[in-house]
Amino acid sequence: MTASAASARDRRRAAIGTAAFAVAPATVAGVVPWLLTRWDVAAPVPGGVPAQVTGALLIGAGAAAIANSFVHFAVEGLGTPAPFAPPKHLVVGGLYRYVRNPMYVSIAAAVAGQGLLLGQPKLFLALAIGAVPVVAFVRLYEEPVLTRKFGAEYDEYRRNVPRWLPRLTPWRPEGPESPRG
């Protein structure tokens, strides 16, 4: 098998695995809010139409960012976000140039957006409670694993890209193998 055929096979596997793993964020950003609210709109919605428009924009931006992040895992990383099928390469393109955890941030944006759109404060409480295990998982599992697997490359990335609050400008790693995107 040629290197390009192996690479194409790796990309297909990564795409399939990533699509399968998409169930997790869809559950957190869609099913859980539905279970908590049945998507019932409060009457009146606190903040009115401006809050609802902001909520709709956050939902849309969150969904687009999650999709973009999954594509980068499959195409750039040749893997998935799932710990059982991790990427072969450190993912630092696309939204990962701005923030180290765009999927978690995007899921939070989508849930907050639903809270605004529906006028359901319980979603903000759920978001705060849900943030605790996510932060612990990132700090205690993901970051140590990435440090062991990618070493100096991840250390440089971590020094330049914040964990939760995005940079205003994209980080551009130096070197001939810098990813595009």
C-alpha positions as a printed NumPy array, in Angstrom:
array([[  0.   ,   0.   ,   0.   ],
       [  1.346,   3.423,  -0.924],
       [  1.756,   6.237,   1.554],
       [ -1.011,   8.213,  -0.155],
       [ -3.387,   5.217,  -0.012],
       [ -2.593,   4.76 ,   3.697],
       [ -3.155,   8.466,   4.263],
       [ -6.506,   8.313,   2.432],
       [ -7.496,   5.295,   4.545],
       [ -6.474,   7.138,   7.733],
       [ -8.529,  10.167,   6.676],
       [-11.606,   8.004,   5.97 ],
       [-11.302,   6.262,   9.336],
       [-10.845,   9.606,  11.089],
       [-13.894,  11.054,   9.323],
       [-16.071,   8.068,  10.235],
       [-14.862,   8.01 ,  13.845],
       [-15.308,  11.743,  14.21 ],
       [-18.845,  11.596,  12.805],
       [-19.683,   8.792,  15.245],
       [-18.22 ,  10.75 ,  18.169],
       [-20.384,  13.767,  17.244],
       [-23.124,  12.11 ,  19.305],
       [-21.424,  13.342,  22.508],
       [-21.598,  17.101,  21.859],
       [-25.026,  16.729,  20.269],
       [-26.197,  15.107,  23.495],
       [-24.695,  17.792,  25.724],
       [-25.732,  20.742,  23.554],
       [-29.102,  19.402,  22.422],
       [-30.563,  16.489,  24.35 ],
       [-29.659,  17.697,  27.85 ],
       [-31.121,  21.2  ,  27.312],
       [-34.243,  19.603,  25.864],
       [-34.578,  17.277,  28.867],
       [-34.222,  20.254,  31.223],
       [-36.583,  22.61 ,  29.377],
       [-38.531,  20.614,  26.763],
       [-37.552,  23.744,  24.785],
       [-40.371,  25.604,  26.459],
       [-40.086,  29.354,  25.883],
       [-40.598,  31.462,  29.002],
       [-43.235,  34.144,  28.684],
       [-41.98 ,  36.777,  28.65 ],
       [-38.358,  35.978,  27.837],
       [-36.021,  37.973,  30.118],
       [-34.235,  40.464,  27.891],
       [-36.881,  40.128,  25.186],
       [-36.106,  39.905,  21.5  ],
       [-32.478,  41.12 ,  21.828],
       [-31.742,  38.236,  24.221],
       [-33.423,  35.779,  21.871],
       [-31.508,  37.05 ,  18.831],
       [-28.26 ,  36.825,  20.79 ],
       [-29.222,  33.302,  21.858],
       [-29.943,  32.232,  18.282],
       [-26.596,  33.659,  17.156],
       [-24.769,  31.784,  19.939],
       [-26.487,  28.529,  18.99 ],
       [-25.58 ,  28.971,  15.326],
       [-22.004,  29.999,  16.056],
       [-21.607,  27.132,  18.519],
       [-22.885,  24.566,  16.029],
       [-20.651,  25.9  ,  13.241],
       [-17.602,  25.947,  15.514],
       [-18.22 ,  22.386,  16.696],
       [-18.494,  21.21 ,  13.089],
       [-15.303,  23.072,  12.158],
       [-13.45 ,  21.524,  15.082],
       [-14.543,  18.009,  14.134],
       [-13.362,  18.553,  10.564],
       [ -9.936,  19.654,  11.823],
       [ -9.653,  16.55 ,  14.002],
       [-10.401,  14.3  ,  11.044],
       [ -8.413,  16.111,   8.345],
       [ -5.523,  17.691,  10.233],
       [ -5.217,  15.337,  13.19 ],
       [ -6.139,  12.093,  11.385],
       [ -8.147,  11.048,  14.408],
       [-11.101,  11.934,  16.564],
       [-11.681,  13.962,  19.74 ],
       [-12.489,  10.687,  21.516],
       [ -9.822,   9.358,  23.903],
       [-10.225,   5.855,  22.395],
       [ -9.3  ,   7.102,  18.874],
       [ -7.035,  10.116,  19.402],
       [ -5.493,  12.185,  16.619],
       [ -2.117,  11.206,  15.198],
       [ -1.101,  14.845,  14.842],
       [ -1.603,  17.804,  17.178],
       [ -4.564,  19.83 ,  15.92 ],
       [ -3.618,  23.52 ,  15.817],
       [ -5.441,  24.797,  12.72 ],
       [ -8.795,  26.485,  12.275],
       [-10.362,  27.605,  15.537],
       [ -7.578,  25.849,  17.442],
       [ -5.388,  28.821,  16.455],
       [ -7.527,  30.965,  18.766],
       [ -8.427,  28.708,  21.696],
       [ -7.22 ,  25.279,  22.817],
       [-10.689,  23.923,  23.538],
       [-13.047,  25.269,  20.87 ],
       [-15.407,  22.302,  21.152],
       [-16.056,  22.805,  24.856],
       [-16.364,  26.567,  24.365],
       [-18.753,  26.011,  21.441],
       [-20.926,  23.592,  23.381],
       [-21.101,  26.13 ,  26.214],
       [-22.068,  28.849,  23.712],
       [-24.84 ,  26.653,  22.282],
       [-26.248,  25.862,  25.735],
       [-26.027,  29.517,  26.836],
       [-27.695,  30.491,  23.577],
       [-30.59 ,  28.167,  24.335],
       [-30.846,  29.7  ,  27.792],
       [-31.186,  33.147,  26.221],
       [-33.445,  32.072,  23.359],
       [-35.828,  30.197,  25.633],
       [-35.532,  32.494,  28.653],
       [-34.555,  29.471,  30.755],
       [-32.07 ,  30.387,  33.53 ],
       [-31.814,  26.717,  34.559],
       [-29.616,  26.181,  31.479],
       [-27.066,  28.646,  32.867],
       [-27.024,  26.723,  36.136],
       [-26.61 ,  23.441,  34.229],
       [-23.783,  25.036,  32.252],
       [-21.988,  26.117,  35.439],
       [-22.396,  22.679,  37.019],
       [-21.29 ,  20.947,  33.82 ],
       [-18.193,  23.127,  33.567],
       [-16.705,  21.598,  36.725],
       [-16.104,  18.073,  35.361],
       [-15.077,  19.471,  31.958],
       [-12.396,  21.692,  33.476],
       [-11.197,  18.817,  35.665],
       [-11.058,  16.459,  32.668],
       [ -9.088,  18.952,  30.583],
       [ -6.611,  19.775,  33.358],
       [ -6.176,  16.273,  34.812],
       [ -6.465,  14.074,  31.722],
       [ -6.339,  15.824,  28.346],
       [ -3.454,  18.189,  28.956],
       [ -1.13 ,  15.58 ,  30.538],
       [ -1.914,  13.117,  27.729],
       [ -1.226,  15.735,  25.051],
       [  2.004,  16.728,  26.792],
       [  3.208,  13.108,  26.812],
       [  2.152,  12.457,  23.228],
       [  3.242,  15.688,  21.52 ],
       [  5.903,  17.029,  23.921],
       [  7.555,  20.301,  22.928],
       [  5.055,  20.879,  20.12 ],
       [  2.173,  20.893,  22.602],
       [  4.142,  22.936,  25.138],
       [  4.694,  25.663,  22.52 ],
       [  1.032,  25.54 ,  21.544],
       [ -0.064,  25.741,  25.168],
       [  2.191,  28.754,  25.789],
       [  0.655,  30.607,  22.854],
       [ -3.023,  29.662,  22.808],
       [ -5.331,  30.129,  25.811],
       [ -7.39 ,  27.282,  27.209],
       [-10.857,  28.907,  27.341],
       [-10.953,  32.561,  26.266],
       [ -9.987,  32.939,  22.596],
       [ -7.115,  35.061,  21.362],
       [ -8.041,  38.036,  19.214],
       [ -5.593,  37.049,  16.478],
       [ -4.753,  33.563,  15.227],
       [ -1.594,  31.897,  16.498],
       [  0.667,  30.888,  13.672],
       [  3.198,  28.235,  14.591],
       [  6.55 ,  28.727,  12.983],
       [  8.162,  26.172,  10.74 ],
       [  7.726,  24.592,   7.336],
       [  5.077,  22.118,   8.499],
       [  2.693,  24.694,   9.919],
       [ -0.891,  23.645,   9.184],
       [ -3.085,  25.812,   7.031],
       [ -6.44 ,  26.827,   8.096]])
